[in-house]
XYZ file of N, CA and C in Angstrom:
408
model
N 10.705 -51.554 -54.605
C 10.543 -51.491 -53.174
C 9.492 -52.572 -52.815
N 9.791 -53.228 -51.803
C 8.890 -54.303 -51.463
C 7.692 -53.777 -50.671
N 6.675 -54.613 -50.604
C 5.435 -54.236 -49.929
C 5.703 -53.993 -48.422
N 6.607 -54.697 -47.867
C 6.914 -54.562 -46.443
C 7.469 -53.170 -46.126
N 8.396 -52.688 -46.940
C 8.982 -51.364 -46.696
C 7.980 -50.240 -47.040
N 7.160 -50.491 -48.063
C 6.178 -49.507 -48.456
C 5.173 -49.260 -47.310
N 4.713 -50.280 -46.672
C 3.791 -50.162 -45.536
C 4.476 -49.429 -44.391
N 5.709 -49.738 -44.122
C 6.455 -49.108 -43.031
C 6.612 -47.603 -43.319
N 6.922 -47.188 -44.539
C 7.062 -45.753 -44.872
C 5.742 -45.039 -44.711
N 4.677 -45.682 -45.169
C 3.355 -45.055 -45.086
C 2.940 -44.889 -43.622
N 3.145 -45.928 -42.815
C 2.780 -45.835 -41.393
C 3.619 -44.777 -40.667
N 4.901 -44.673 -41.009
C 5.759 -43.636 -40.399
C 5.280 -42.264 -40.796
N 4.905 -42.064 -42.074
C 4.402 -40.773 -42.546
C 3.082 -40.422 -41.875
N 2.206 -41.395 -41.688
C 0.919 -41.156 -41.016
C 1.161 -40.737 -39.570
N 2.051 -41.448 -38.862
C 2.368 -41.090 -37.474
C 2.992 -39.687 -37.417
N 3.846 -39.356 -38.361
C 4.480 -38.037 -38.391
C 3.445 -36.932 -38.600
N 2.495 -37.159 -39.521
C 1.436 -36.181 -39.754
C 0.536 -36.021 -38.519
N 0.206 -37.131 -37.895
C -0.622 -37.088 -36.668
C 0.121 -36.355 -35.559
N 1.403 -36.620 -35.417
C 2.214 -35.985 -34.401
C 2.303 -34.471 -34.632
N 2.530 -34.050 -35.874
C 2.629 -32.615 -36.202
C 1.287 -31.924 -35.966
N 0.171 -32.561 -36.411
C -1.131 -31.951 -36.211
C -1.447 -31.800 -34.722
N -1.135 -32.808 -33.917
C -1.380 -32.736 -32.473
C -0.527 -31.626 -31.870
N 0.717 -31.491 -32.287
C 1.591 -30.444 -31.776
C 1.061 -29.063 -32.090
N 0.572 -28.850 -33.316
C 0.015 -27.525 -33.660
C -1.254 -27.216 -32.869
N -2.102 -28.228 -32.662
C -3.308 -28.002 -31.877
C -2.981 -27.637 -30.423
N -2.044 -28.361 -29.814
C -1.670 -28.074 -28.434
C -1.054 -26.674 -28.352
N -0.206 -26.333 -29.289
C 0.436 -25.039 -29.271
C -0.576 -23.904 -29.437
N -1.561 -24.075 -30.282
C -2.562 -23.012 -30.452
C -3.441 -22.871 -29.236
N -3.796 -23.951 -28.579
C -4.580 -23.880 -27.347
C -3.792 -23.241 -26.205
N -2.541 -23.532 -26.195
C -1.671 -23.001 -25.130
C -1.503 -21.512 -25.247
N -1.335 -20.984 -26.435
C -1.135 -19.547 -26.608
C -2.395 -18.780 -26.356
N -3.596 -19.401 -26.549
C -4.849 -18.703 -26.262
C -4.984 -18.470 -24.764
N -4.523 -19.390 -23.946
C -4.662 -19.250 -22.497
C -3.571 -18.412 -21.894
N -2.445 -18.314 -22.534
C -1.269 -17.659 -21.961
C -1.138 -16.211 -22.410
N -2.225 -15.435 -22.268
C -2.126 -14.012 -22.600
C -1.275 -13.336 -21.539
N -0.316 -12.592 -21.951
C 0.587 -11.919 -21.030
C -0.113 -10.675 -20.506
N -0.172 -10.533 -19.215
C -0.703 -9.334 -18.607
C 0.392 -8.659 -17.794
N 0.508 -7.364 -17.944
C 1.511 -6.595 -17.242
C 0.864 -5.865 -16.095
N 1.657 -5.635 -15.052
C 1.161 -4.887 -13.897
C 0.890 -3.453 -14.331
N -0.188 -2.936 -13.818
C -0.541 -1.570 -14.091
C 0.157 -0.671 -13.077
N 0.837 0.338 -13.556
C 1.604 1.230 -12.662
C 0.663 1.961 -11.705
N -0.552 2.272 -12.140
C -1.469 3.001 -11.245
C -1.899 2.102 -10.104
N -2.024 0.792 -10.325
C -2.340 -0.120 -9.239
C -1.223 -0.139 -8.209
N 0.015 -0.131 -8.688
C 1.169 -0.128 -7.783
C 1.184 1.174 -7.007
N 0.893 2.260 -7.687
C 0.865 3.573 -7.029
C -0.220 3.597 -5.967
N -1.386 3.003 -6.246
C -2.461 3.038 -5.280
C -2.088 2.166 -4.065
N -1.303 1.107 -4.278
C -0.850 0.300 -3.146
C 0.054 1.119 -2.232
N 0.942 1.950 -2.838
C 1.780 2.813 -2.036
C 0.981 3.849 -1.287
N -0.060 4.372 -1.940
C -0.918 5.339 -1.299
C -1.639 4.713 -0.124
N -2.140 3.492 -0.302
C -2.821 2.798 0.790
C -1.895 2.592 1.969
N -0.650 2.231 1.653
C 0.341 1.995 2.706
C 0.593 3.290 3.496
N 0.692 4.418 2.799
C 0.890 5.696 3.508
C -0.337 6.065 4.312
N -1.547 5.773 3.795
C -2.758 6.071 4.556
C -2.815 5.228 5.832
N -2.423 3.953 5.745
C -2.434 3.118 6.928
C -1.396 3.629 7.947
N -0.245 4.037 7.444
C 0.782 4.563 8.327
C 0.300 5.853 9.027
N -0.366 6.700 8.258
C -0.905 7.960 8.816
C -1.929 7.652 9.887
N -2.848 6.743 9.611
C -3.896 6.422 10.597
C -3.286 5.808 11.849
N -2.251 4.987 11.671
C -1.578 4.391 12.817
C -0.877 5.444 13.669
N -0.241 6.423 13.024
C 0.439 7.505 13.748
C -0.591 8.334 14.517
N -1.732 8.635 13.864
C -2.774 9.413 14.542
C -3.253 8.681 15.795
N -3.499 7.389 15.653
C -3.981 6.595 16.786
C -2.960 6.552 17.911
N -1.673 6.330 17.572
C -0.643 6.251 18.605
C -0.497 7.582 19.306
N -0.515 8.704 18.549
C -0.393 10.011 19.190
C -1.568 10.297 20.100
N -2.758 9.909 19.667
C -3.938 10.108 20.531
C -3.804 9.357 21.826
N -3.298 8.131 21.765
C -3.113 7.339 22.979
C -2.109 7.992 23.936
N -1.008 8.490 23.386
C 0.029 9.108 24.247
C -0.491 10.421 24.821
N -1.171 11.214 23.992
C -1.668 12.520 24.487
C -2.724 12.316 25.565
N -3.534 11.283 25.387
C -4.543 10.996 26.404
C -3.906 10.652 27.747
N -2.742 9.987 27.725
C -2.034 9.703 28.957
C -1.346 10.956 29.508
N -0.883 11.847 28.623
C -0.190 13.043 29.056
C -1.172 14.050 29.708
N -2.309 14.253 29.065
C -3.301 15.201 29.570
C -4.457 14.379 30.136
N -4.498 14.278 31.455
C -5.510 13.462 32.107
C -6.919 14.006 31.855
N -7.869 13.117 31.859
C -9.286 13.456 31.654
C -9.502 14.205 30.346
N -8.833 13.815 29.286
C -9.004 14.454 28.007
C -9.320 13.415 26.933
N -9.947 13.893 25.887
C -10.224 13.045 24.719
C -9.582 13.761 23.570
N -8.389 13.314 23.144
C -7.695 13.984 22.029
C -8.142 13.465 20.696
N -8.180 14.343 19.691
C -8.433 13.973 18.306
C -7.295 14.524 17.495
N -6.506 13.636 16.881
C -5.351 14.053 16.096
C -5.657 13.913 14.637
N -5.370 14.961 13.869
C -5.573 14.948 12.427
C -4.293 15.362 11.751
N -3.819 14.550 10.809
C -2.568 14.839 10.063
C -2.966 15.183 8.632
N -2.538 16.350 8.176
C -2.780 16.758 6.794
C -1.455 16.871 6.033
N -1.516 16.690 4.725
C -0.337 16.731 3.845
C 0.733 15.755 4.317
N 0.322 14.574 4.666
C 1.242 13.556 5.184
C 2.160 13.048 4.079
N 3.454 13.028 4.373
C 4.467 12.497 3.451
C 5.557 11.851 4.271
N 5.932 10.620 3.884
C 6.979 9.924 4.634
C 8.355 10.513 4.340
N 8.494 11.179 3.208
C 9.817 11.702 2.814
C 10.079 13.106 3.334
N 9.057 13.972 3.282
C 9.256 15.364 3.677
C 8.162 15.810 4.621
N 8.557 16.197 5.826
C 7.566 16.608 6.838
C 7.373 18.115 6.886
N 8.030 18.873 6.036
C 7.926 20.327 6.117
C 6.541 20.850 5.751
N 5.794 20.118 4.918
C 4.447 20.541 4.572
C 3.346 19.896 5.439
N 3.747 18.980 6.306
C 2.784 18.272 7.124
C 2.206 19.197 8.187
N 0.898 19.115 8.378
C 0.224 19.887 9.400
C -0.482 18.916 10.348
N -0.238 19.106 11.630
C -0.879 18.244 12.647
C -1.792 19.122 13.506
N -3.068 18.756 13.509
C -4.054 19.477 14.306
C -4.521 18.567 15.423
N -4.417 19.069 16.650
C -4.812 18.292 17.814
C -5.938 19.052 18.508
N -7.064 18.382 18.628
C -8.210 18.966 19.357
C -8.374 18.180 20.640
N -8.235 18.897 21.762
C -8.351 18.296 23.085
C -9.688 18.662 23.713
N -10.498 17.656 23.958
C -11.711 17.880 24.712
C -11.436 17.546 26.158
N -11.303 18.601 26.969
C -10.963 18.402 28.363
C -11.608 19.489 29.226
N -11.466 19.348 30.524
C -12.022 20.328 31.449
C -11.298 21.680 31.361
N -10.086 21.663 30.775
C -9.317 22.911 30.620
C -9.952 23.834 29.578
N -10.709 23.235 28.633
C -11.236 24.027 27.542
C -10.108 24.490 26.659
N -10.081 25.761 26.329
C -9.015 26.295 25.481
C -7.815 26.719 26.301
N -7.894 26.651 27.621
C -6.798 27.059 28.516
C -5.931 25.895 28.890
N -5.284 25.316 27.930
C -4.392 24.171 28.151
C -3.090 24.722 28.742
N -2.625 24.162 29.861
C -1.379 24.659 30.457
C -0.222 24.662 29.460
N 0.652 25.664 29.602
C 1.758 25.854 28.676
C 2.685 24.605 28.665
N 2.918 24.033 29.814
C 3.800 22.858 29.917
C 3.234 21.682 29.098
N 1.907 21.507 29.191
C 1.306 20.409 28.427
C 1.327 20.688 26.932
N 1.134 21.971 26.559
C 1.259 22.337 25.115
C 2.663 22.000 24.609
N 3.688 22.379 25.393
C 5.049 22.140 24.965
C 5.326 20.650 24.870
N 4.816 19.867 25.820
C 4.996 18.418 25.763
C 4.340 17.814 24.515
N 3.168 18.295 24.178
C 2.500 17.808 22.975
C 3.265 18.184 21.715
N 3.760 19.431 21.683
C 4.560 19.879 20.540
C 5.821 19.052 20.397
N 6.481 18.714 21.520
C 7.678 17.885 21.464
C 7.344 16.465 20.967
N 6.188 15.975 21.394
C 5.762 14.664 20.925
C 5.582 14.644 19.405
N 4.902 15.628 18.886
C 4.655 15.721 17.433
C 5.971 15.906 16.704
N 6.854 16.737 17.246
C 8.171 16.940 16.622
C 8.985 15.672 16.569
N 8.795 14.821 17.594
C 9.462 13.527 17.600
C 8.966 12.586 16.529
N 7.674 12.662 16.220
C 7.103 11.826 15.151
C 7.507 12.327 13.776
N 7.552 13.633 13.619
C 7.864 14.227 12.302
C 9.099 15.112 12.426
N 10.217 14.602 11.997
C 11.422 15.434 12.059
C 11.332 16.487 10.948
N 11.601 17.710 11.336
C 11.592 18.803 10.368
C 10.270 19.498 10.245
N 9.305 19.172 11.076
C 8.009 19.868 10.987
C 8.123 21.231 11.692
N 7.708 22.295 11.007
C 7.765 23.616 11.620
C 6.753 23.738 12.781
N 7.123 24.484 13.796
C 6.262 24.657 14.989
C 4.887 25.244 14.597
N 4.853 26.131 13.581
C 3.575 26.713 13.193
C 2.642 25.723 12.529
N 3.159 24.550 12.144
C 2.302 23.520 11.563
C 1.728 22.566 12.609
N 2.003 22.855 13.893
C 1.395 22.055 14.980
C 0.350 22.933 15.632
N -0.901 22.560 15.475
C -2.013 23.347 15.967
C -2.702 22.574 17.086
N -2.795 23.214 18.264
C -3.453 22.593 19.423
C -4.643 23.409 19.807
N -5.826 22.819 19.737
C -7.063 23.486 20.110
C -7.646 22.778 21.302
N -8.284 23.554 22.144
C -8.953 22.968 23.286
C -10.437 23.224 23.237
N -11.206 22.233 23.648
C -12.670 22.362 23.714
C -13.154 21.780 24.981
N -14.291 22.290 25.433
C -14.922 21.673 26.638
C -15.800 20.545 26.170
N -15.842 19.469 26.954
C -16.641 18.301 26.529
C -18.139 18.570 26.506
């Protein structure tokens, strides 16, 4: 084998070794940074819980606004317990009205409030709608 070919084989082998070493180094650095992380189911569940809490707070606020317009000179406070978007049978809605009526809220206004709550929660039993009156 001539000197010319011998040098060419050696230089090709050196480049091949350098190329392989560089490839292994890059691959090892890449796998250190690319740790696979999976979503935690409890985090997903907490996101759903937060979404339901926001929906509950929004419903309470909207009902308070409507009741305040229905019963003049009143300050309503709406509280929703056992809130579930799927099943309203366990949901309890407590409405506290601070008005000049005190606990003597007219029957027509009570029925209107109960109809309003029934419209928000289909399937809620009437006994789960509690309306209390207080003097300011």
